[in-house]
Short mmCIF file of C-alpha atoms in Angstrom, two decimals:
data_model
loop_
_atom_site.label_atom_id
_atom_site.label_comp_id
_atom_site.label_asym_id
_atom_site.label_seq_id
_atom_site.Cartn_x
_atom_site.Cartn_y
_atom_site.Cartn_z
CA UNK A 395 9.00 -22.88 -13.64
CA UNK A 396 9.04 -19.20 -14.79
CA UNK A 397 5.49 -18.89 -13.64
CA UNK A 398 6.60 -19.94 -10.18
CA UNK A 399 9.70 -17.59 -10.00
CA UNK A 400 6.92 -15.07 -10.91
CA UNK A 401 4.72 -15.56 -8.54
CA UNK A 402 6.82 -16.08 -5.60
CA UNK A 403 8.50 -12.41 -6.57
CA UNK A 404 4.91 -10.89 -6.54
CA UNK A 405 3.89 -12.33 -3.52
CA UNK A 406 7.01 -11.05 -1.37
CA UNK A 407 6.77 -7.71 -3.07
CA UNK A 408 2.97 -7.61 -2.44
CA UNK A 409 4.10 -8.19 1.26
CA UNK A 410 6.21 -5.68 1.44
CA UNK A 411 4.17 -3.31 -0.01
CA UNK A 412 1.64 -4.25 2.42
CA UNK A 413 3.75 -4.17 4.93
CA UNK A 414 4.32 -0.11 4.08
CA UNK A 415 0.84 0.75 3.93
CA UNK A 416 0.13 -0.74 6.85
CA UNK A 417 3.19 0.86 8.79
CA UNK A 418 2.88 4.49 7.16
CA UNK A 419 -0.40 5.87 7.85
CA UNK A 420 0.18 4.15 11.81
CA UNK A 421 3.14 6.73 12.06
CA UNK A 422 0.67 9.03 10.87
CA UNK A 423 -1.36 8.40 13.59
CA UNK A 424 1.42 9.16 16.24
CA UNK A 425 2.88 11.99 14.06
CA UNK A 426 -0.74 13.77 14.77
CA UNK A 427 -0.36 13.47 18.54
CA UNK A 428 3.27 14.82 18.51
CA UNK A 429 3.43 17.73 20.00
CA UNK A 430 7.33 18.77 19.98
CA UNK A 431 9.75 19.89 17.29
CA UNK A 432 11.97 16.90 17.45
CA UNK A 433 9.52 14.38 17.45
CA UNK A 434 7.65 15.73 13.99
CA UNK A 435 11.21 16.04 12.55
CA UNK A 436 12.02 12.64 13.17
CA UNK A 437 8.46 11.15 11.88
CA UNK A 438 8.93 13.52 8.70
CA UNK A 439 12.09 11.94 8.34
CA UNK A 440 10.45 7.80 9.19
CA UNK A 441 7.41 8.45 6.58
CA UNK A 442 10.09 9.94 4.01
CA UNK A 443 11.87 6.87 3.51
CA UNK A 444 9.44 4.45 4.45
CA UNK A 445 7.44 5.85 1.27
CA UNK A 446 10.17 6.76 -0.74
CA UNK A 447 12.70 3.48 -0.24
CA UNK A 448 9.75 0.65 0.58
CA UNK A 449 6.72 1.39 -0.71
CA UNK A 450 7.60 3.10 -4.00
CA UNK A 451 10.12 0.29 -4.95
CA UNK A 452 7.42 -2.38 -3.57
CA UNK A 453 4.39 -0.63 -5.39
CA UNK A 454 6.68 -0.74 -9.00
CA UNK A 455 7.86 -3.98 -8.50
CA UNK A 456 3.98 -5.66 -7.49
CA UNK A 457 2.73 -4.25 -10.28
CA UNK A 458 5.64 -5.37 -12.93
CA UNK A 459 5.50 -8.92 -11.53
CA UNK A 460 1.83 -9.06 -11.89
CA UNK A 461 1.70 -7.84 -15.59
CA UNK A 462 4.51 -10.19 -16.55
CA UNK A 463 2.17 -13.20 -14.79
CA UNK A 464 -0.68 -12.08 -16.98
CA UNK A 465 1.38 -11.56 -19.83
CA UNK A 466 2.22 -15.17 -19.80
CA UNK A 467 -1.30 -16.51 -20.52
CA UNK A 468 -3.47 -13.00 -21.03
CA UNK A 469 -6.32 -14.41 -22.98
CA UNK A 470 -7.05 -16.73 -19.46
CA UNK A 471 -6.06 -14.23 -17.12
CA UNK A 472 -8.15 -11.20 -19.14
CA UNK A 473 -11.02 -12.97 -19.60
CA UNK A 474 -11.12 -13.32 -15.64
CA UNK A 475 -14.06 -11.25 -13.61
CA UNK A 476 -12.30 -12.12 -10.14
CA UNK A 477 -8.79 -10.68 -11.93
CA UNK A 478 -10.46 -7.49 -13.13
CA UNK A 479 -11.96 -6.67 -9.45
CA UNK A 480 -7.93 -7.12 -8.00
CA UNK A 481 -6.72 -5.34 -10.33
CA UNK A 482 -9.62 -2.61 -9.27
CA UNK A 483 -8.46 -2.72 -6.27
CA UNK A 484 -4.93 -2.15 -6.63
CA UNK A 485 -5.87 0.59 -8.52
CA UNK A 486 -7.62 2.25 -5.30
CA UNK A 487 -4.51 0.99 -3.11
CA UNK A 488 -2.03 3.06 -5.76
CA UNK A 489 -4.52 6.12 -5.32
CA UNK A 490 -4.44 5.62 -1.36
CA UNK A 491 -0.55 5.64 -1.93
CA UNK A 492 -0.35 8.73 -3.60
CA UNK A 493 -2.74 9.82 -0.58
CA UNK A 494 -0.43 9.15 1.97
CA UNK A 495 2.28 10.90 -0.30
CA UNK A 496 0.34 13.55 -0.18
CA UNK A 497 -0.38 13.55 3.88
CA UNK A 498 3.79 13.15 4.00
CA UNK A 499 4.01 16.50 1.98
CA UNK A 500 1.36 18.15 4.47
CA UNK A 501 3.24 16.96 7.57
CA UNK A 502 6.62 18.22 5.95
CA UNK A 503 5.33 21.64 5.62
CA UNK A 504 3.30 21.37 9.45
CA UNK A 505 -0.13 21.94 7.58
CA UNK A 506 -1.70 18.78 8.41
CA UNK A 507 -4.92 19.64 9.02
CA UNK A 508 -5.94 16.33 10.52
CA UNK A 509 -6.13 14.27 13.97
CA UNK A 510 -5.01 10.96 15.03
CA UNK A 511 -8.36 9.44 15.06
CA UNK A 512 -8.65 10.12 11.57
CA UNK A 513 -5.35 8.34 10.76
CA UNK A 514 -6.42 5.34 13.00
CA UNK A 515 -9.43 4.64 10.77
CA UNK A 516 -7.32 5.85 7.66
CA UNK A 517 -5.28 2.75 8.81
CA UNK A 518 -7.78 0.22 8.40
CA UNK A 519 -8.30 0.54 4.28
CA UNK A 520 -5.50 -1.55 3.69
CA UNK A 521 -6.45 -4.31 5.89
CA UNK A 522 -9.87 -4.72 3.53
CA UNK A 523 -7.89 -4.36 0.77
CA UNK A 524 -5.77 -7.20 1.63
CA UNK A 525 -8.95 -9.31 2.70
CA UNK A 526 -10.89 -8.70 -0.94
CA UNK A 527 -7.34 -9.81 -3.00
CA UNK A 528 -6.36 -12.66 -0.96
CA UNK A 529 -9.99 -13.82 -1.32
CA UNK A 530 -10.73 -12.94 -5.03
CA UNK A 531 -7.05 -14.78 -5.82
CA UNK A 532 -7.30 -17.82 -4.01
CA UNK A 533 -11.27 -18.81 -3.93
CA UNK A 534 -11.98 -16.70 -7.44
CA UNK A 535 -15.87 -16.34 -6.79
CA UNK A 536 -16.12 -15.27 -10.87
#
């Protein structure tokens, strides 16, 4: 029953955390064609607390929930090739994360250096992302 609990927690902070990366670099996107003071205020202030009160919280809480899954049978779950290539993944989805942190910073201080076409295909990452996990965790091709 634990397991369960488990795994229903990771799933719905996985969403959520999906849900942020998805949503964050699409402001970024309109935050690059903003032209006026008010607008890039209020997008600083939208990518802020998207980052800082979703995604961090979401990121922490994915990753504690999926340890404590492993930690309940690791010799299984460690000897897995599909669960080594996730948890590759998520490793390059943390590292996009910081990224973004990163392109808030830039906005903040009006020095981002990039356009909105950039952002648009910056957006898509997450979307293949999502596609490898769901498909290495539910069909587990090794």
């Amino acid at each position: 029953m634990l397991y369960l609990w488990l795994k229903a927690l990771h799933i719905i902070a996985m969403v959520c955390w999906f849900a942020g990366l998805f949503y964050l670099p699409r402001l970024f996107v309109y935050h690059a064609m903003s032209s006026d003071p008010i607008s890039r205020e209020r997008f600083c202030l939208m990518e802020r607390k998207l980052y800082r009160g979703i995604m961090w919280p979401s990121l922490v809480l994915t990753v504690l929930l999926g340890a404590a899954l492993i930690s309940l049978n690791p010799s299984y779950y460690l000897s897995q090739g599909w669960l080594h290539a996730k948890l590759s993944i998520v490793a390059l989805l943390v590292v996009y994360q910081f990224f973004c942190g990163a392109q808030i910073k830039a906005f903040a201080r009006d020095e981002n250096p990039r356009g909105h076409v950039f952002y648009r295909w910056f957006n898509e990452a997450p979307v293949f992302a999502l596609l490898a996990i769901v498909i290495l965790v539910v069909v587990r091709p090794f």
